[in-house]
Short mmCIF file of C-alpha atoms and ligand atoms in Angstrom, two decimals:
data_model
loop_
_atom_site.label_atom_id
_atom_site.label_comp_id
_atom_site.label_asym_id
_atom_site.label_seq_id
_atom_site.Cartn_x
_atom_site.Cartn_y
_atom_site.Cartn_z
CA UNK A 82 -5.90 -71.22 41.83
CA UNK A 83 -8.24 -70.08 39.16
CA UNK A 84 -11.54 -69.07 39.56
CA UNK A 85 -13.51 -67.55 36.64
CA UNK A 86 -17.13 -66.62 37.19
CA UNK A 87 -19.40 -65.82 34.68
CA UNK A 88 -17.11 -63.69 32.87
CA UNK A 89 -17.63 -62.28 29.40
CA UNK A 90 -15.75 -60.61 27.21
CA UNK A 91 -16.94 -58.19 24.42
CA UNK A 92 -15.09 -55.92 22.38
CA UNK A 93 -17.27 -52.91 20.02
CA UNK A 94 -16.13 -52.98 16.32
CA UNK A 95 -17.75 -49.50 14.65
CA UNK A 96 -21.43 -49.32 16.15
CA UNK A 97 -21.08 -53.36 16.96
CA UNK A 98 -20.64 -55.13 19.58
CA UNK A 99 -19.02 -58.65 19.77
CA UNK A 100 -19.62 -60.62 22.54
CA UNK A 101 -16.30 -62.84 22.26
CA UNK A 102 -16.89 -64.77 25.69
CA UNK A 103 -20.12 -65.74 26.67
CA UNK A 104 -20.74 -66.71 30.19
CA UNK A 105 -17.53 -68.63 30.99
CA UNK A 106 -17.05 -70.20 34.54
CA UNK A 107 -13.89 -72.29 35.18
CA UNK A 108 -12.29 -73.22 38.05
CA UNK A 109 -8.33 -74.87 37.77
CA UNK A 110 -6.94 -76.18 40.95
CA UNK A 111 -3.44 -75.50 42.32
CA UNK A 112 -0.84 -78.47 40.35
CA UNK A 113 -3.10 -78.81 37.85
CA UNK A 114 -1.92 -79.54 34.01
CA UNK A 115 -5.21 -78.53 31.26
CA UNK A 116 -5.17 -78.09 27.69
CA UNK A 117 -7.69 -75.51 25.74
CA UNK A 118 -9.16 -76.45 22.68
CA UNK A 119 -11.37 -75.41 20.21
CA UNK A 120 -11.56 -73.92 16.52
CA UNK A 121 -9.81 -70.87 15.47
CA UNK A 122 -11.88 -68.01 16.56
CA UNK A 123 -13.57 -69.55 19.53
CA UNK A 124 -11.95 -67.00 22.09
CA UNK A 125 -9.24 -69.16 23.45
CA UNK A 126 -6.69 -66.93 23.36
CA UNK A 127 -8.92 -64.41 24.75
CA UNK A 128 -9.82 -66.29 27.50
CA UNK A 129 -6.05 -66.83 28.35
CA UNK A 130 -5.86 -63.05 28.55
CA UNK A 131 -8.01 -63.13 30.72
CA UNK A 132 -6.80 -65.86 32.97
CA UNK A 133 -3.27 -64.32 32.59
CA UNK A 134 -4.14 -60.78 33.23
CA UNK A 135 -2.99 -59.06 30.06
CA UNK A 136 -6.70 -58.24 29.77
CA UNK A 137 -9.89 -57.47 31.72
CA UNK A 138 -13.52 -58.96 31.79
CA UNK A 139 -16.61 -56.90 30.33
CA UNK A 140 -18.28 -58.76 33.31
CA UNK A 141 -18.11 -61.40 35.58
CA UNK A 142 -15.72 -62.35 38.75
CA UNK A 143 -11.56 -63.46 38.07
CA UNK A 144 -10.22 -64.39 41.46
CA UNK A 145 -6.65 -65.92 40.99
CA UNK A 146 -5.60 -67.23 43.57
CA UNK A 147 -8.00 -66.23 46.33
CA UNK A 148 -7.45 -62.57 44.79
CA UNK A 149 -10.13 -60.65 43.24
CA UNK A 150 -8.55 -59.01 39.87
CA UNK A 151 -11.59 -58.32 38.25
CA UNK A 152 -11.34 -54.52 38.96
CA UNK A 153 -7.87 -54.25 39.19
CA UNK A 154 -6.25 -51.26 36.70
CA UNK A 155 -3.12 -51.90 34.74
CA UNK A 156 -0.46 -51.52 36.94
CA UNK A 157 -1.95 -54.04 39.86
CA UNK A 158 -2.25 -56.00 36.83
CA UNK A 159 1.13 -55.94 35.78
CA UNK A 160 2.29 -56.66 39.18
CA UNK A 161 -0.06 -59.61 39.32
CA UNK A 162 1.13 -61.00 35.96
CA UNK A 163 5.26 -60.45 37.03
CA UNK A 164 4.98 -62.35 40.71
CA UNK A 165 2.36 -64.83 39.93
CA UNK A 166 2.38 -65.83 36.35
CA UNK A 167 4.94 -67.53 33.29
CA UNK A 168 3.86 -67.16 29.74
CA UNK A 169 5.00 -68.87 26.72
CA UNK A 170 3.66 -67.68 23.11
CA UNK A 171 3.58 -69.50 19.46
CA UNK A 172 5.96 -67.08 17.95
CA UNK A 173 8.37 -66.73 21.46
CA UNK A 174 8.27 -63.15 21.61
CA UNK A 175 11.97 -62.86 22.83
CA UNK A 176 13.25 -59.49 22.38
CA UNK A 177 15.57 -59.72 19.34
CA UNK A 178 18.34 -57.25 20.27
CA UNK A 179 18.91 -58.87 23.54
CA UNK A 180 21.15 -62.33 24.31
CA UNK A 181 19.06 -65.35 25.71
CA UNK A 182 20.90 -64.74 29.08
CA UNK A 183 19.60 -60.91 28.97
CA UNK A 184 15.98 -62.30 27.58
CA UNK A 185 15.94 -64.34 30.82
CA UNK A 186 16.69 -62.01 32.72
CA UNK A 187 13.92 -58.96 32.06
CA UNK A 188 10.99 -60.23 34.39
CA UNK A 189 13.90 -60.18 36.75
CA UNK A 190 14.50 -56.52 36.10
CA UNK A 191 10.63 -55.80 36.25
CA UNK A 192 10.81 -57.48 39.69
CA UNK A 193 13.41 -55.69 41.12
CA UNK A 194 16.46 -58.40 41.61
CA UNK A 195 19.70 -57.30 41.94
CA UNK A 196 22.07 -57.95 38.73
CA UNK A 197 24.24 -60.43 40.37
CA UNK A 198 21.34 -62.40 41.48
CA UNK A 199 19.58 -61.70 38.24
CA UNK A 200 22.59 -63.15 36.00
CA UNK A 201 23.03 -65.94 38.14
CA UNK A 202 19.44 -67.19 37.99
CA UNK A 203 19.24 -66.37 34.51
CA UNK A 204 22.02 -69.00 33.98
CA UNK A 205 20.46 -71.72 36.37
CA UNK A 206 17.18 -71.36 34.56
CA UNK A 207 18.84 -71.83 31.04
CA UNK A 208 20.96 -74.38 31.96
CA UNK A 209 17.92 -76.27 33.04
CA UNK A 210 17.01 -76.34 30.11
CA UNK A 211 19.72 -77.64 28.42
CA UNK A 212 21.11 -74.03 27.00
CA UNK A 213 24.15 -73.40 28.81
CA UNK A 214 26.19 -73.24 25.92
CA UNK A 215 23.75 -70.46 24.29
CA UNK A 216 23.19 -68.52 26.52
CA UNK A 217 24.95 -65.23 24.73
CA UNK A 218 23.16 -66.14 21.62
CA UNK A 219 20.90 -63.50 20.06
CA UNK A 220 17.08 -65.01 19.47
CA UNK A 221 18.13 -65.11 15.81
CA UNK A 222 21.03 -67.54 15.92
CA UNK A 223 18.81 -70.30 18.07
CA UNK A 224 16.35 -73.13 16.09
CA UNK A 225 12.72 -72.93 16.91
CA UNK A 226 12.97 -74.92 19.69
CA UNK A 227 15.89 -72.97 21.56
CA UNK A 228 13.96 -70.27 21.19
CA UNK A 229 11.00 -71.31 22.99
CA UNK A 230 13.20 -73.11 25.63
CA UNK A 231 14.55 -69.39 26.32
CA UNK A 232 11.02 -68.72 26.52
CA UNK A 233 10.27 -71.16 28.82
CA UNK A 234 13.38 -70.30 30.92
CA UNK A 235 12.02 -66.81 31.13
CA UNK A 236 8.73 -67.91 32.17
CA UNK A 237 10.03 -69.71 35.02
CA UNK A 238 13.09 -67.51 36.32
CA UNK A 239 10.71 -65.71 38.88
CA UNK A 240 9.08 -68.81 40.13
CA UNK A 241 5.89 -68.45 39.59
CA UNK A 242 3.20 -70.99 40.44
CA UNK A 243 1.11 -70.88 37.28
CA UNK A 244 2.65 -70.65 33.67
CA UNK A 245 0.01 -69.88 30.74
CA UNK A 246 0.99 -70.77 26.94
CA UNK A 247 -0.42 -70.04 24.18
CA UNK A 248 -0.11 -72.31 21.41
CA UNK A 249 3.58 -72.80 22.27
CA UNK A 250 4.38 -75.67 20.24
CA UNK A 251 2.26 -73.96 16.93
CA UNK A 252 5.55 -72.54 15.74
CA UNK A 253 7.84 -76.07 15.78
CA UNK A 254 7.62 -79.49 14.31
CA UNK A 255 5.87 -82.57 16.08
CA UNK A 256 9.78 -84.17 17.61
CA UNK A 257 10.66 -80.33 19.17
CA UNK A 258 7.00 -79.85 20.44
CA UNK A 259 7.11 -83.03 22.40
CA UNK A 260 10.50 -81.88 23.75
CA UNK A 261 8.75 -78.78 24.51
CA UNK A 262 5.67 -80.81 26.13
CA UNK A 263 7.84 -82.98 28.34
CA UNK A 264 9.74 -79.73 29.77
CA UNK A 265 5.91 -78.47 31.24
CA UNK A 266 5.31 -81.62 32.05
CA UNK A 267 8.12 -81.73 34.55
CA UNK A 268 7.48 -78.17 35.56
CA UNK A 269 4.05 -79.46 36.28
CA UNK A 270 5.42 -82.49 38.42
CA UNK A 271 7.38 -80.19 40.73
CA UNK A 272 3.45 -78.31 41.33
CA UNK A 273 3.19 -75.57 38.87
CA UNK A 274 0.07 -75.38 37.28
CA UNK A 275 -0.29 -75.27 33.37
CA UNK A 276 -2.76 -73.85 31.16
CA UNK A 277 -1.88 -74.57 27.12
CA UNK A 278 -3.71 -73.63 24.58
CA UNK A 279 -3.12 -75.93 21.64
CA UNK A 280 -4.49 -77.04 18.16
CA UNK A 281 -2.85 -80.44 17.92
CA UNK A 282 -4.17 -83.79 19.94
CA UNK A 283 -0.76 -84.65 20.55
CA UNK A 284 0.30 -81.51 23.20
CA UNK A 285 -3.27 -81.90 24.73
CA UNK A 286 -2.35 -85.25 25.59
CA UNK A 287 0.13 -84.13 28.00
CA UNK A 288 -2.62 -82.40 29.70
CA UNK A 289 -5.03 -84.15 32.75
CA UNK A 290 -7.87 -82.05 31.35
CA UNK A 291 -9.33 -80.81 28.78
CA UNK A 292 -11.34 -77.90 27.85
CA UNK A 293 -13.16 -76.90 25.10
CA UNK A 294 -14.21 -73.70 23.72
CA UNK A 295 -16.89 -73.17 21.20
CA UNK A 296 -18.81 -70.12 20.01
CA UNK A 297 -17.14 -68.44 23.48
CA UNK A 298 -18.72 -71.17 25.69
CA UNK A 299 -16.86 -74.01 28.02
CA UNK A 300 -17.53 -77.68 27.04
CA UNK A 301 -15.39 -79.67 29.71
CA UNK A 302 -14.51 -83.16 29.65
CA UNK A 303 -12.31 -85.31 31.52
CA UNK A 304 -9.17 -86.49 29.24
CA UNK A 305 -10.13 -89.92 29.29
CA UNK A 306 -13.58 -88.67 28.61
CA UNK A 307 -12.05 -86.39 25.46
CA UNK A 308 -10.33 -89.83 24.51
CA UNK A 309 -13.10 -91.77 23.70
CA UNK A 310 -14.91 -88.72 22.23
CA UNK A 311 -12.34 -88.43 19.28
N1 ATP B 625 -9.50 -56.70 20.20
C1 ATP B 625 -10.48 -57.32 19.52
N2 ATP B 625 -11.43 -56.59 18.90
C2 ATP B 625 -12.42 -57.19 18.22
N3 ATP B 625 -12.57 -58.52 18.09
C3 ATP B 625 -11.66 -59.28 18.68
C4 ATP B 625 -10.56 -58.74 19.43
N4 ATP B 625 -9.83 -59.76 19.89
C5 ATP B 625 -10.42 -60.88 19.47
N5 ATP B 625 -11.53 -60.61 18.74
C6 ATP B 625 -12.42 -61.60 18.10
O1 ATP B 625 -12.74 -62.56 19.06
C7 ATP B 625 -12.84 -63.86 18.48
C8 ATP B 625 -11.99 -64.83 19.27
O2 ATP B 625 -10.61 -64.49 19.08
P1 ATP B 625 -9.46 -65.33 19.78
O3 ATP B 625 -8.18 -64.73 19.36
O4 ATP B 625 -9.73 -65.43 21.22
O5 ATP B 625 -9.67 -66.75 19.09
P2 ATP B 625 -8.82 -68.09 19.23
O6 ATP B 625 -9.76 -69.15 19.70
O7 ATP B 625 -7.60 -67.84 20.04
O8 ATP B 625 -8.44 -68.41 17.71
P3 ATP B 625 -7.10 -69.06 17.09
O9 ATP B 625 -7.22 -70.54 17.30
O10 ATP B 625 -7.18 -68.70 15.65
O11 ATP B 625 -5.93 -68.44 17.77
C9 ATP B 625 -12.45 -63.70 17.03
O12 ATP B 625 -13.62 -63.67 16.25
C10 ATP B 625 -11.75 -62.36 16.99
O13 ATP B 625 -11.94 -61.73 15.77
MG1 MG B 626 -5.55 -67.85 19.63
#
């Protein structure tokens, strides 16, 4: 599914340069459920640009699923990221003027389905997850939690096989992040893959794998291996 090889990532600050990612190969297999960890400023999050196409390598070889994206521009980008990929983010990043039902429904837009369609899946995918009865709520009348479950529902509503998030429980407290966790986890059971980036022990537990980043480098272990290590 993904296939990262020997990709860096450096960004030039004045006359510097700061090499962010350092050498980073990674492969995560179709169904699979991984956690990212490491301490704040490792490159996590831009390595999960990376994976999730919001941004591009200074060097190195990205092929998700089978498909080379490492040159790609921004719009082949974009239309990588809208068919093949869900995100989920810390702090939601619903749209605030818009219902949930309308939140749900914008990767639809991007991807071209039809209103009736649009509406209708919109409601299936928030129903699933447990929002029918808020679904013409603005993002500022829902808890934490229901807003990250629109998230979620927004992540999923074009089915895509691989779902990216970012610290998505870093925002609520430890009872609504385990809700949160056991909603991926089932997503994961029906075979999409999931890539979370998280602080806490407890969400990476949910995960089969886990990877750490240091210093812009890969350190992987098993999770039973992790387990023992802590
Ligand atoms: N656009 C940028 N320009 C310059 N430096 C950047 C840029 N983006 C990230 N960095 C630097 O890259 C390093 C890694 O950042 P990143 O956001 O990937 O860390 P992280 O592991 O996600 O941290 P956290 O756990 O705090 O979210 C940081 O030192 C950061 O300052
Ligand atoms: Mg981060």
């Amino acid at each position: 599914m993904i296939q990262l090889e020997s990709i860096t990532r450096s960004f030039a600050v004045g006359k510097e340069k700061i090499q962010v990612l350092d050498n980073i190969s990674l492969t995560i297999d179709d169904g699979e459920f991984v956690a990212i960890m490491g301490p704040s400023g490792s490159g996590k999050s831009t390595l999960m640009n990376i994976i999730g196409c919001l941004d591009k390598p200074s060097s190195g070889q990205y092929l998700l699923a089978g498909e080379d994206v490492s040159g790609y521009g921004e719009n082949e980008l974009a239309r990588v990221r809208n068919k093949s990929i869900g995100f989920v983010f810390q702090q939601f990043h619903l749209l605030p003027r818009l219902t949930a039902k309308k939140n749900v429904e914008l990767p639809m837009i991007y991807a071209g389905v039809a209103k009736t369609e649009r509406e209708e899946r919109a409601e299936e995918a928030l129903a699933r997850m447990g929002l029918h009865d808020r679904m013409d709520h603005l993002p500022n009348a829902l808890s934490g939690g229901q807003k990250q479950r629109v998230a979620i529902a927004r992540a999923i509503v074009n089915q895509p096989k691989l779902i990216l998030a970012d610290e998505p429980t870093g925002a609520l407290d430890t009872k609504t992040s385990m809700a949160i966790m056991e909603l991926f986890q089932e997503l994961n059971r029906e075979g999409v893959t999931i890539v979370v980036v998280t602080h806490e022990p407890e969400v990476a537990e949910y995960a089969h794998r886990v990877i750490m980043v240091r210093d812009g480098r890969l350190q992987s272990t098993s999770a039973a291996d992790w387990r023992l290590s802590k």
